[in-house]
Short mmCIF file of N, CA and C in Angstrom, two decimals:
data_model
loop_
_atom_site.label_atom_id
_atom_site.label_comp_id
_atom_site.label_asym_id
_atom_site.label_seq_id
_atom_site.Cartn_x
_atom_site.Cartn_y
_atom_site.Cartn_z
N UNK A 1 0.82 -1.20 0.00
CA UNK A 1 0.00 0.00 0.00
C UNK A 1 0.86 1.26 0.00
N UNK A 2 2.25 1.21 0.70
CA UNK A 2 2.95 2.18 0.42
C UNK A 2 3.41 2.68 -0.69
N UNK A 3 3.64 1.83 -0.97
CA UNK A 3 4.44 1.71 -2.51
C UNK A 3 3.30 2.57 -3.58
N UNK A 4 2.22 2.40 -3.51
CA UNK A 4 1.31 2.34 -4.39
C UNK A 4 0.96 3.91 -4.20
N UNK A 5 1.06 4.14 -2.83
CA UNK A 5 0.16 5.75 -2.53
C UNK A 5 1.22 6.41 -2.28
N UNK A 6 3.00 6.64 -2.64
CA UNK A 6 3.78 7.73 -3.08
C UNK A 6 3.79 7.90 -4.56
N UNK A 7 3.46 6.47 -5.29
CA UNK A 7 3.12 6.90 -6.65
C UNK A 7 2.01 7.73 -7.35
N UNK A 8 0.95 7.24 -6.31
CA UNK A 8 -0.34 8.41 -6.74
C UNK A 8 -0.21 9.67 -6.72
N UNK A 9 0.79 9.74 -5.01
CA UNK A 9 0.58 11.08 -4.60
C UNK A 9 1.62 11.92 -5.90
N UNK A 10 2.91 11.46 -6.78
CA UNK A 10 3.81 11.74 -7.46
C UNK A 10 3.01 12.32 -8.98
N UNK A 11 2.08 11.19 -9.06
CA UNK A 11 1.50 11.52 -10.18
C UNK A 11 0.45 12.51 -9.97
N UNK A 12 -0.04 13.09 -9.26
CA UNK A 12 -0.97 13.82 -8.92
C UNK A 12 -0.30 15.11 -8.34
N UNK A 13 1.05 15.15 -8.34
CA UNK A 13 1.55 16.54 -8.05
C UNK A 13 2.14 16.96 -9.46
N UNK A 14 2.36 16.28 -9.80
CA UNK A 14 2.73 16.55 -11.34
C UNK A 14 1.77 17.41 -12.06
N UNK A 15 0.45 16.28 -12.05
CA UNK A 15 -0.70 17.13 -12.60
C UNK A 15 -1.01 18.39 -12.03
N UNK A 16 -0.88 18.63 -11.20
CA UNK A 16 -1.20 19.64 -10.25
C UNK A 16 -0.42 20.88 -10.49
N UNK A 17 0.83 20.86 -10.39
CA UNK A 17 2.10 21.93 -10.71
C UNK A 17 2.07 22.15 -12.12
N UNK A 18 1.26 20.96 -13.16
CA UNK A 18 1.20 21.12 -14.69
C UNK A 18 0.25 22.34 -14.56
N UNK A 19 -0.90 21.77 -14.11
CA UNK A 19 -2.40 23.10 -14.53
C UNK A 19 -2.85 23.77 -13.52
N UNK A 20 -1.47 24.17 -12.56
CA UNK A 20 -1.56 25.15 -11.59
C UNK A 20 -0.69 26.57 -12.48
N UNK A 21 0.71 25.71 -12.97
CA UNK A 21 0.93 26.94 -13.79
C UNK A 21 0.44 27.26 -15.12
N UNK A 22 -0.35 26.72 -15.76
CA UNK A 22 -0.70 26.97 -16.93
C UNK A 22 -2.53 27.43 -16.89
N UNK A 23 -2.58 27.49 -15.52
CA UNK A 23 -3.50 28.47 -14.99
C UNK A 23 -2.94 29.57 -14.57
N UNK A 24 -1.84 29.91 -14.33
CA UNK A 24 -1.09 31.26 -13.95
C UNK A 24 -1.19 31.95 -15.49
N UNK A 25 -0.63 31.08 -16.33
CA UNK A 25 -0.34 31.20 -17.61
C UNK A 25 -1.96 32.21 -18.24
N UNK A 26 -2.52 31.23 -18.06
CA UNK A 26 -4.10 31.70 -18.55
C UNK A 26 -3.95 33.07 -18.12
N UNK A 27 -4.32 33.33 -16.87
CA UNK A 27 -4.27 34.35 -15.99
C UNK A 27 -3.54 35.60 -16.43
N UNK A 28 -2.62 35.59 -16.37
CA UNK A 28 -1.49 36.10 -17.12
C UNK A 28 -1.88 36.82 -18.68
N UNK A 29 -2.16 36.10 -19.38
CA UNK A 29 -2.67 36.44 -20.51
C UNK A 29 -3.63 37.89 -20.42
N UNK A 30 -3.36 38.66 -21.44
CA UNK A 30 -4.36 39.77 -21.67
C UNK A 30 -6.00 39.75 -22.21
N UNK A 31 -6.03 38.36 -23.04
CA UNK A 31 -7.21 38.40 -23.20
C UNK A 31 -8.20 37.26 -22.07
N UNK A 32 -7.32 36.93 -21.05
CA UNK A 32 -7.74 36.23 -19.98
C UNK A 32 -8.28 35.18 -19.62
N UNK A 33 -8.46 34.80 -18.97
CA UNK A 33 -8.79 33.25 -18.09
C UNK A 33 -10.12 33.15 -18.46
N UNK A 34 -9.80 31.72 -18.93
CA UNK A 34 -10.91 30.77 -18.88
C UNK A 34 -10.83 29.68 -18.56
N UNK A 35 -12.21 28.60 -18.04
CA UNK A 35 -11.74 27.43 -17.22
C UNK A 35 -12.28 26.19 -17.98
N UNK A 36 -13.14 26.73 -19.26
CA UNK A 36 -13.27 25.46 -19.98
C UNK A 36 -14.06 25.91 -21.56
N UNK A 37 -14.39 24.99 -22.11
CA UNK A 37 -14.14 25.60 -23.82
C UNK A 37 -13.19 24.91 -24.82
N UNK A 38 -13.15 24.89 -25.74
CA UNK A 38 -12.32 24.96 -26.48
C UNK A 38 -11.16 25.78 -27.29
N UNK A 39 -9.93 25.69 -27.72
CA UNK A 39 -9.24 27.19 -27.60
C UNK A 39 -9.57 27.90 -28.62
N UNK A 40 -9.90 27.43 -29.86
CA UNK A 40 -10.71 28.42 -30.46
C UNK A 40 -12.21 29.32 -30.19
N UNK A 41 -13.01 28.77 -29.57
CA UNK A 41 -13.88 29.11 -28.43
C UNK A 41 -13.18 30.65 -27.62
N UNK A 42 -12.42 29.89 -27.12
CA UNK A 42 -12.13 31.14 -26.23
C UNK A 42 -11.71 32.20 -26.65
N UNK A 43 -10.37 31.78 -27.68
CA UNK A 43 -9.82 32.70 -28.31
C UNK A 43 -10.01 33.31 -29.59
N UNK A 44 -10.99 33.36 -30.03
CA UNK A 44 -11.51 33.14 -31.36
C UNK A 44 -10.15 34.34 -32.53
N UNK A 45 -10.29 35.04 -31.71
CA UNK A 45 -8.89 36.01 -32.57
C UNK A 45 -8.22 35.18 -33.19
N UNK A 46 -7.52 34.16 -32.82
CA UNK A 46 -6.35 33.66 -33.07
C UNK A 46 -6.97 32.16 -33.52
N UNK A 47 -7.80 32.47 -34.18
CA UNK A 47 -7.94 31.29 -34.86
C UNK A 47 -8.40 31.70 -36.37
N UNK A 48 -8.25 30.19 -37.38
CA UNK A 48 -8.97 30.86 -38.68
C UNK A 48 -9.78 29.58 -39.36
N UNK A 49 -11.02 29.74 -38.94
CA UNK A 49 -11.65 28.76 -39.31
C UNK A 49 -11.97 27.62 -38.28
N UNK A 50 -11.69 27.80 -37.56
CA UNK A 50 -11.98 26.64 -36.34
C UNK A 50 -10.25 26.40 -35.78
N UNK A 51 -9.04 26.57 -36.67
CA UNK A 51 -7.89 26.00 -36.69
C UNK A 51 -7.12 27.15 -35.72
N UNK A 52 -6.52 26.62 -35.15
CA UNK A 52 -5.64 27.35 -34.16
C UNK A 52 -4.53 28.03 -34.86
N UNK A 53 -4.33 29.29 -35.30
CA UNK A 53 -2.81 30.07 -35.52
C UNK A 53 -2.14 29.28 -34.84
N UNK A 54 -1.13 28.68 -35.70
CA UNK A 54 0.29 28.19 -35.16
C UNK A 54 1.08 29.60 -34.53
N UNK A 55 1.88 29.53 -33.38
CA UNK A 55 2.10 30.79 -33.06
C UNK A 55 1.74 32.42 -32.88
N UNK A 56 0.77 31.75 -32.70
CA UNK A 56 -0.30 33.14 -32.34
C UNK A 56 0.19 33.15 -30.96
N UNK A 57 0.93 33.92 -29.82
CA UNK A 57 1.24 33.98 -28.87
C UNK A 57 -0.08 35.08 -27.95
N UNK A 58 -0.49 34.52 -27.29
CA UNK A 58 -1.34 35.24 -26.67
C UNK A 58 -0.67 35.88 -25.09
N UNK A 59 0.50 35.78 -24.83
CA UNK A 59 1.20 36.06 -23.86
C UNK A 59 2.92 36.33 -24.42
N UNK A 60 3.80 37.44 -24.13
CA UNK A 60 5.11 37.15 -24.32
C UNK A 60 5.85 38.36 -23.29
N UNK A 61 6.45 37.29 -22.38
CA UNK A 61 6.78 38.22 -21.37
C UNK A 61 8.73 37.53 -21.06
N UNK A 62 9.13 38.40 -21.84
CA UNK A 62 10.65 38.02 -22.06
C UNK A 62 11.65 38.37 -20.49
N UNK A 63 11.96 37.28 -20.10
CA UNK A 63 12.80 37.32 -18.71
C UNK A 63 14.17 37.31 -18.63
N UNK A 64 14.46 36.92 -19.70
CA UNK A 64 16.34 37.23 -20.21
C UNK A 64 16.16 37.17 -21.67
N UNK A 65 17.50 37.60 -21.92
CA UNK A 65 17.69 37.54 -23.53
C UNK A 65 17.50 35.64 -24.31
N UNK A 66 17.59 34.94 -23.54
CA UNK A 66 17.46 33.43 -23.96
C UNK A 66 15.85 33.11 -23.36
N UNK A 67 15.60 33.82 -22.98
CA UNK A 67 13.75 32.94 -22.12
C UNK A 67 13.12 33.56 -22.09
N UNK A 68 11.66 33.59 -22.20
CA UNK A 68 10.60 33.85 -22.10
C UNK A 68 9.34 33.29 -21.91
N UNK A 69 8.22 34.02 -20.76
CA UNK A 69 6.94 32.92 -21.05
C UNK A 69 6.08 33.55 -22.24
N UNK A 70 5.27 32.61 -22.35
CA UNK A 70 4.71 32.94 -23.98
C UNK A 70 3.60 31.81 -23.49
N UNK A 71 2.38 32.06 -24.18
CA UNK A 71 1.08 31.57 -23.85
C UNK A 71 0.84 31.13 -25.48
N UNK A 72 0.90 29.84 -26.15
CA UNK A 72 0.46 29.51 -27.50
C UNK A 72 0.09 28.21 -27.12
N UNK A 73 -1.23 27.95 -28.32
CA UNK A 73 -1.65 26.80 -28.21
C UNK A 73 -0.72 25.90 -28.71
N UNK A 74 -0.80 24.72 -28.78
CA UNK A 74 -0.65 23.75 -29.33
C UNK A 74 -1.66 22.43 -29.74
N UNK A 75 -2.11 22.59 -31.23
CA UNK A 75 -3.22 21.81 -31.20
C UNK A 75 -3.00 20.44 -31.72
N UNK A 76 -1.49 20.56 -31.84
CA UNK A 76 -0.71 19.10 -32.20
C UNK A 76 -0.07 17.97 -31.66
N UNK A 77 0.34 17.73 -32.16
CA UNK A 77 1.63 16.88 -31.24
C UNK A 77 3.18 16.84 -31.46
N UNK A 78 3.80 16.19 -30.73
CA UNK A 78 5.63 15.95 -31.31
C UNK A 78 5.11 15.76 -32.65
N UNK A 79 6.59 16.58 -33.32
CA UNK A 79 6.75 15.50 -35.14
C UNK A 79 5.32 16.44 -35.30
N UNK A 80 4.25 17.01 -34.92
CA UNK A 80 3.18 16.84 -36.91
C UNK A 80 2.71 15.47 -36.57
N UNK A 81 2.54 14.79 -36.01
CA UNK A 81 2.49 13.13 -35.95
C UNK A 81 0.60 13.42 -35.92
N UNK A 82 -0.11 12.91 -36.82
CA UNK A 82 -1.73 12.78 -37.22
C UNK A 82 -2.01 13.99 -37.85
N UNK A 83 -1.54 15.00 -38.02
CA UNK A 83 -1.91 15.66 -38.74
C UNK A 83 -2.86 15.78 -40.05
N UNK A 84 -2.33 14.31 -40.84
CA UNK A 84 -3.68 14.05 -41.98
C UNK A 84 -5.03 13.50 -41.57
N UNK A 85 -5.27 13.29 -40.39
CA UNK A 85 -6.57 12.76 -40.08
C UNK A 85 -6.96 14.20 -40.19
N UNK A 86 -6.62 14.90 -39.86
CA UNK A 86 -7.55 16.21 -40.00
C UNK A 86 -8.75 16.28 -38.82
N UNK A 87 -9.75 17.03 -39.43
CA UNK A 87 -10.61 16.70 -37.47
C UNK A 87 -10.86 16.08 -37.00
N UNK A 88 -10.40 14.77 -37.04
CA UNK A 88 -10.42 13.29 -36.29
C UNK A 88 -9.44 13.51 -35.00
N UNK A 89 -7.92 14.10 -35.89
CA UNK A 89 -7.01 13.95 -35.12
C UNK A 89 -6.86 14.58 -34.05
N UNK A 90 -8.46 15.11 -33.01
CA UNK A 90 -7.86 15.56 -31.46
C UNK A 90 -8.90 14.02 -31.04
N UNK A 91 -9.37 13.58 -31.73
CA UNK A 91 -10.49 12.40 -31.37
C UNK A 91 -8.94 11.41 -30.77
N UNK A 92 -8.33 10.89 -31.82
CA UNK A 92 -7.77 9.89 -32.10
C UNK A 92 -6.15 10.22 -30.96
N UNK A 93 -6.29 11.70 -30.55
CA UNK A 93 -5.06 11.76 -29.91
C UNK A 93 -5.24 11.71 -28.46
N UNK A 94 -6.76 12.00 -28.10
CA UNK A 94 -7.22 11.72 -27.00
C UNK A 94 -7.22 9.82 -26.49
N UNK A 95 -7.94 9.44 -27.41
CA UNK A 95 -7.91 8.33 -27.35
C UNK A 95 -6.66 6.92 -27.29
N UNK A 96 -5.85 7.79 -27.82
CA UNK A 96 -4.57 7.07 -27.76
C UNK A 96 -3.72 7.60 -26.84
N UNK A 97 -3.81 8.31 -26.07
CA UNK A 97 -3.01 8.91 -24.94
C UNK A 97 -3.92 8.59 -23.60
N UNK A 98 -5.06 8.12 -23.75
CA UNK A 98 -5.54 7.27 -22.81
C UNK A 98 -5.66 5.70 -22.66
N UNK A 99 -5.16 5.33 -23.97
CA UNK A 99 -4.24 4.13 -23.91
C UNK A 99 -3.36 3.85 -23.31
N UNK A 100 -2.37 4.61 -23.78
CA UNK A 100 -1.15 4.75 -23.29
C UNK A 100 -1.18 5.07 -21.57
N UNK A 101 -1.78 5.58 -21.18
CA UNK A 101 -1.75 6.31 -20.09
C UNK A 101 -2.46 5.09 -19.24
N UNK A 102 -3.37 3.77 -19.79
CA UNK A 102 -3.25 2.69 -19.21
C UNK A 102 -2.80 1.87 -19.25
N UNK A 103 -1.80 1.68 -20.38
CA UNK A 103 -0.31 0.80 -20.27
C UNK A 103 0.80 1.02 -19.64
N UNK A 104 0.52 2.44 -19.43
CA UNK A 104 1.92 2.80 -18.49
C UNK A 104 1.46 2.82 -16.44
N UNK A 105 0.20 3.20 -16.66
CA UNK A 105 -0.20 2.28 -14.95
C UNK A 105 -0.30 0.93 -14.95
N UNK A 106 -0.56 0.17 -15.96
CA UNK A 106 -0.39 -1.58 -15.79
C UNK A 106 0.92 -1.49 -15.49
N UNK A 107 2.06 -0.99 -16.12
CA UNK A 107 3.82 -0.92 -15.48
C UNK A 107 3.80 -0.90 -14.72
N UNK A 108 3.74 0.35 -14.03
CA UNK A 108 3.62 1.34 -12.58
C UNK A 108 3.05 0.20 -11.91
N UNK A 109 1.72 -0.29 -11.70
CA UNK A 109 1.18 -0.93 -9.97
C UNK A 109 1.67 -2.35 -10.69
N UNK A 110 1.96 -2.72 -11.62
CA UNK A 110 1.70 -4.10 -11.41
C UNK A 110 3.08 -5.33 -11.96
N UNK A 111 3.82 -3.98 -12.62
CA UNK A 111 5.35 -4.62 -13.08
C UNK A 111 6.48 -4.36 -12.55
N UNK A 112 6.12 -2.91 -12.02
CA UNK A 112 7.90 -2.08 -11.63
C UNK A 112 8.11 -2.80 -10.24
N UNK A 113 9.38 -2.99 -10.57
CA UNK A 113 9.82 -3.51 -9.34
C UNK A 113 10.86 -2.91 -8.65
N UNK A 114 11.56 -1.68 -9.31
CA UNK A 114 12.36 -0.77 -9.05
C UNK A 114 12.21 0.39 -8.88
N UNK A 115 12.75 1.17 -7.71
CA UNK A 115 12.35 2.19 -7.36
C UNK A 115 12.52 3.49 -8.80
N UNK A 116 13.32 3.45 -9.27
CA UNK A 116 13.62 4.45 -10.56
C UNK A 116 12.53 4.25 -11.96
N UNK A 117 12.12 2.56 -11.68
CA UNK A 117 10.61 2.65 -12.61
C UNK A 117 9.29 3.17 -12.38
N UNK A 118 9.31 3.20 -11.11
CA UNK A 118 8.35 3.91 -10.26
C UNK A 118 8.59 5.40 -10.30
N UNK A 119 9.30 6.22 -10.24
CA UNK A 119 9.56 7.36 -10.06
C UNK A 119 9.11 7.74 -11.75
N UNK A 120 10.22 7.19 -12.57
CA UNK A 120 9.82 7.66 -14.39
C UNK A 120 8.50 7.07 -14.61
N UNK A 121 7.82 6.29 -14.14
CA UNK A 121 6.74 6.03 -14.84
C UNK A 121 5.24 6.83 -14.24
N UNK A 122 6.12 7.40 -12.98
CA UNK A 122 4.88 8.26 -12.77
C UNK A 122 5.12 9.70 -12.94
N UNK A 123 6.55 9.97 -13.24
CA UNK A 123 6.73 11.06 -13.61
C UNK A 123 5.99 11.17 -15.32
N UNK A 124 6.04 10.30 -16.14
CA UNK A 124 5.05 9.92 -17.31
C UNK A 124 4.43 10.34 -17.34
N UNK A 125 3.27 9.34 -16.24
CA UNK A 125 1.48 9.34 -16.42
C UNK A 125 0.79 10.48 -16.20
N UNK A 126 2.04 11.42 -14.92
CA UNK A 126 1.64 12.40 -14.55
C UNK A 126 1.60 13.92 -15.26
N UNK A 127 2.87 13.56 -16.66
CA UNK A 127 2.95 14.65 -17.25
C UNK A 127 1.79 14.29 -18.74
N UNK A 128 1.53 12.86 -19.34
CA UNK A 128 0.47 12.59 -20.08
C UNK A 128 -0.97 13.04 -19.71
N UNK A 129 -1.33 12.55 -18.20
CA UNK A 129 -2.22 13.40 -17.79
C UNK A 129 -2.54 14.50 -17.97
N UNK A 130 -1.68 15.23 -17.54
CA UNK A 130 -1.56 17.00 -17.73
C UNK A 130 -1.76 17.37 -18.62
N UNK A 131 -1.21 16.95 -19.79
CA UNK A 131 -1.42 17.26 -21.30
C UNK A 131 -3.01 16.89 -21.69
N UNK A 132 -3.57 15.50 -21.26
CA UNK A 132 -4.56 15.18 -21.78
C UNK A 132 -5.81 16.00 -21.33
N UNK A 133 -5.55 16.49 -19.92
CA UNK A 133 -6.66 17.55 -19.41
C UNK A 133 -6.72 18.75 -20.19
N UNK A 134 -5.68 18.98 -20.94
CA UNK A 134 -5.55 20.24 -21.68
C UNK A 134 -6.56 20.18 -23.15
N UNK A 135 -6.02 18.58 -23.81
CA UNK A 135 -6.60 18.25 -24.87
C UNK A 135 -8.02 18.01 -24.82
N UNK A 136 -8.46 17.79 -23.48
CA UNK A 136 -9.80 17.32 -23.12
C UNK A 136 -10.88 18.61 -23.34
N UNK A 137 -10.35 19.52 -22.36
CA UNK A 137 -10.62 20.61 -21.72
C UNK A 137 -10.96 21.83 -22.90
N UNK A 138 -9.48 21.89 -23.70
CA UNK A 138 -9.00 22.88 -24.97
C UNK A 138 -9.54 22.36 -25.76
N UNK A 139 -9.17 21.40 -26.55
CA UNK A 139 -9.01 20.81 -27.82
C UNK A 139 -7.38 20.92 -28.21
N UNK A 140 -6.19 21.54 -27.04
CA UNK A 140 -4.96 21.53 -27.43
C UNK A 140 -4.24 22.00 -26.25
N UNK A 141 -2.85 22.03 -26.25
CA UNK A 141 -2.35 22.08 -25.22
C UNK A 141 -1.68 23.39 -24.97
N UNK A 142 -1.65 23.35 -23.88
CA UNK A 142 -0.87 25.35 -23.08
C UNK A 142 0.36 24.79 -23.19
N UNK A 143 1.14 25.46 -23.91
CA UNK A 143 2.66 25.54 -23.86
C UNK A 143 2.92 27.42 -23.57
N UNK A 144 4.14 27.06 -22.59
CA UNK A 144 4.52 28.61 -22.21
C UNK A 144 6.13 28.59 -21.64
N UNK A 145 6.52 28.01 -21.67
CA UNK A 145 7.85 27.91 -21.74
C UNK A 145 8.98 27.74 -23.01
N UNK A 146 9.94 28.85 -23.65
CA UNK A 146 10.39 29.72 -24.36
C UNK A 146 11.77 30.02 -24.93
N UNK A 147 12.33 28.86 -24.72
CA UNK A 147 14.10 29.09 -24.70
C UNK A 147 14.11 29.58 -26.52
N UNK A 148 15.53 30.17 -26.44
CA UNK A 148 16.02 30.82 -27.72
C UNK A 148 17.01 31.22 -27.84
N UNK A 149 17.68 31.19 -29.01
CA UNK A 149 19.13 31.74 -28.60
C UNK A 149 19.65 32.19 -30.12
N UNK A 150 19.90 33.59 -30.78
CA UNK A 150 20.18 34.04 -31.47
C UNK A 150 18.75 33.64 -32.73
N UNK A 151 18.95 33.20 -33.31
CA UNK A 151 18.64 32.82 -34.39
C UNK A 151 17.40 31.36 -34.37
N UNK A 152 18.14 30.81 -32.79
CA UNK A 152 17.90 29.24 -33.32
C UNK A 152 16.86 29.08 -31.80
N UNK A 153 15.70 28.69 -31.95
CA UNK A 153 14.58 28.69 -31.18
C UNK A 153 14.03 27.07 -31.18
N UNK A 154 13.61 27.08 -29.56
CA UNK A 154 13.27 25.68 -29.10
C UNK A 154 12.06 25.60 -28.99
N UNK A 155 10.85 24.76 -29.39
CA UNK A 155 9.50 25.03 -29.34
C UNK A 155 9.43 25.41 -27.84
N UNK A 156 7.94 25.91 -27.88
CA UNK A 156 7.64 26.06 -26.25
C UNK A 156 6.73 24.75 -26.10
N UNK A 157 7.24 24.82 -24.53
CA UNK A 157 6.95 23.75 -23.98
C UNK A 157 6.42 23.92 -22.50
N UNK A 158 5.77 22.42 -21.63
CA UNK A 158 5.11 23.43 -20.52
C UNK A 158 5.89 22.14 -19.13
N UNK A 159 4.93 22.06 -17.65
CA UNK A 159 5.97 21.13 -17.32
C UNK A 159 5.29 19.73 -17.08
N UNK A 160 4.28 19.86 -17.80
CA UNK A 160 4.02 18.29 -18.55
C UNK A 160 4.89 17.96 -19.10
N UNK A 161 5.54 18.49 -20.41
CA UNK A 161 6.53 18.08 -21.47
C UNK A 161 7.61 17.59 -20.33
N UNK A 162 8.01 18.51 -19.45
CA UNK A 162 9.25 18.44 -18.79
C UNK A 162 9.34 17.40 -17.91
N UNK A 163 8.03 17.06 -17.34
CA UNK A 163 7.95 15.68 -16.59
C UNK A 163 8.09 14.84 -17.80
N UNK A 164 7.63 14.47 -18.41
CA UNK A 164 7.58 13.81 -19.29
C UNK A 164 9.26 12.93 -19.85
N UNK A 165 9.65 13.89 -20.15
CA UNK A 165 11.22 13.78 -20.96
C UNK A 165 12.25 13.23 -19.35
N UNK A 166 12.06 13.99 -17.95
CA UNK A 166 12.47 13.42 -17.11
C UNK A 166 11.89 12.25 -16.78
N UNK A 167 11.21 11.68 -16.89
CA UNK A 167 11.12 10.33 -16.72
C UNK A 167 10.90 9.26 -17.62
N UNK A 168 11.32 9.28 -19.16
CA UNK A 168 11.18 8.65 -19.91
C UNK A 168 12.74 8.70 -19.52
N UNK A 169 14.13 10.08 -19.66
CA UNK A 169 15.05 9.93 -19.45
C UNK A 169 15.82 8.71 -18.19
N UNK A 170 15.47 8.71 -17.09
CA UNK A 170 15.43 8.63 -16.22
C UNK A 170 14.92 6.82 -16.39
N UNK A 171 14.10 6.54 -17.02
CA UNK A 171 13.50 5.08 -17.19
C UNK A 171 15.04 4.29 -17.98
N UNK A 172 15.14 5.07 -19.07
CA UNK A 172 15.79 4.67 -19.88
C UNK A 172 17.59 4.47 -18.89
N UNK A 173 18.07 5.48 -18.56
CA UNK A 173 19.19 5.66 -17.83
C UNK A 173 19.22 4.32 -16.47
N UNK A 174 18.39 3.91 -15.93
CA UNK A 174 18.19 2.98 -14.86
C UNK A 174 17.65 1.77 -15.39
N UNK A 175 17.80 1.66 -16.88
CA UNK A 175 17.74 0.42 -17.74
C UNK A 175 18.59 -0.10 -18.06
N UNK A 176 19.34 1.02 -18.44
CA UNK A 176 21.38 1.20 -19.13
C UNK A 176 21.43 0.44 -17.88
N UNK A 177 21.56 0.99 -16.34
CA UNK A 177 22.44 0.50 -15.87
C UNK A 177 22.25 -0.43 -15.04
N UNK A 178 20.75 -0.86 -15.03
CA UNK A 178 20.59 -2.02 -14.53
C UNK A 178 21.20 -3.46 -15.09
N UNK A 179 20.78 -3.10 -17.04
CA UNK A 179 21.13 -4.26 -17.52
C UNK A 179 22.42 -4.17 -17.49
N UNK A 180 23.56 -3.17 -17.85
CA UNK A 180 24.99 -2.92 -17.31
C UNK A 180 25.45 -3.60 -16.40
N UNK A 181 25.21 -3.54 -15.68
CA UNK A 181 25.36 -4.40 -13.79
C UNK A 181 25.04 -6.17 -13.78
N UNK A 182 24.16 -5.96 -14.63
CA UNK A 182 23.53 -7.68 -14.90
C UNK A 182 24.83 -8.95 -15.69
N UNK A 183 25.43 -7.92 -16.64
CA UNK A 183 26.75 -8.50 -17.21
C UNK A 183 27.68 -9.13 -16.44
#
C-alpha cells in the first residue's frame, strides 16, 4: 500500500504543478482566463476557421535575452504526428493517450519492481495526464515555456513536457544501468 500511494501522490503533483501553472499562464494572458471551452472558443482572434494560428502567442513576457513565457496553443503533437486525419485527429489523440496512459499504470502498480521505474513512470502518467486535461478541456495544449538563442529557437513547452522527458530519461538511464550491472 505504500508503494502504491507515493506513486499516486507523485502523479498527482505533477498534474497539479502542470495546470496550476498553466493556470497562472491563462491568468497572465491579456485576453484572460478561462476554465473550460475549447481554444478556439475562447480565443476566437487567433484562430482561422476553427484552426488554431500556429504561433499566435497570446502572452510574451521576455525574462532574459534566452527565455521567455509565452502563452500559445498547441493543437498538435511531437513530429506533426496525425496531422492528416484532419478533425479526427484531437479524437484519435485523445484516445490514444488514454491508452497509453493505461499501459503505463499496468507498469507502474503491477510490473515495476524498481524504485527508478516507479519514479519515471509516474513522472510519465503524470505529465500525459496534464497534457490530456488540456486536450480534453481545450481541444490543445498550453505551452509557455520559451528558450532561444540568437537565431535558433526551441519550441515552447510546458511542465508536462518536462515531466515527461524526465522520466522517460530517467526510465531509460536505470535500464542502461541495470542491464549494465547484470553483465
Amino acid at each position: 500500500m505504500k508503494k502504491t500511494l507515493w506513486v499516486i501522490v507523485l502523479v498527482l503533483l505533477v498534474v497539479f504543478i502542470d495546470q496550476l501553472t498553466k493556470g497562472f499562464i491563462m491568468q497572465m494572458s491579456p485576453v484572460g482566463f478561462h476554465w473550460a471551452g475549447a481554444a478556439c472558443d475562447l480565443y476566437g482572434q487567433f484562430c482561422n476557421g476553427g484552426v488554431i494560428v500556429h504561433g499566435a502567442d497570446l502572452l510574451s513576457l521576455p525574462m532574459t535575452s534566452w527565455f521567455k513565457f509565452v502563452f500559445v496553443w498547441n493543437p498538435g503533437t511531437s513530429f506533426s504526428l496525425f496531422r492528416a486525419l484532419g478533425h479526427s485527429a484531437p479524437m484519435v489523440i485523445v484516445v490514444l493517450t488514454g491508452i497509453i496512459i493505461g499501459f503505463l499504470g499496468h507498469q507502474l502498480f503491477m510490473r515495476a519492481k524498481e524504485r527508478y521505474e516507479r519514479v519515471a513512470l509516474s513522472l510519465i502518467i503524470g505529465g500525459a495526464l496534464g497534457n490530456l486535461i488540456d486536450r480534453i478541456r481545450f481541444n490543445a495544449v498550453i505551452d509557455f515555456l520559451d528558450f532561444h538563442w540568437k537565431a535558433w529557437h526551441w519550441p515552447a513547452f510546458n511542465v508536462a513536457d518536462i515531466a515527461i522527458c524526465i522520466g522517460v530519461a530517467l526510465y531509460l538511464l536505470g535500464w542502461f544501468i541495470n542491464k549494465k550491472g547484470k553483465k
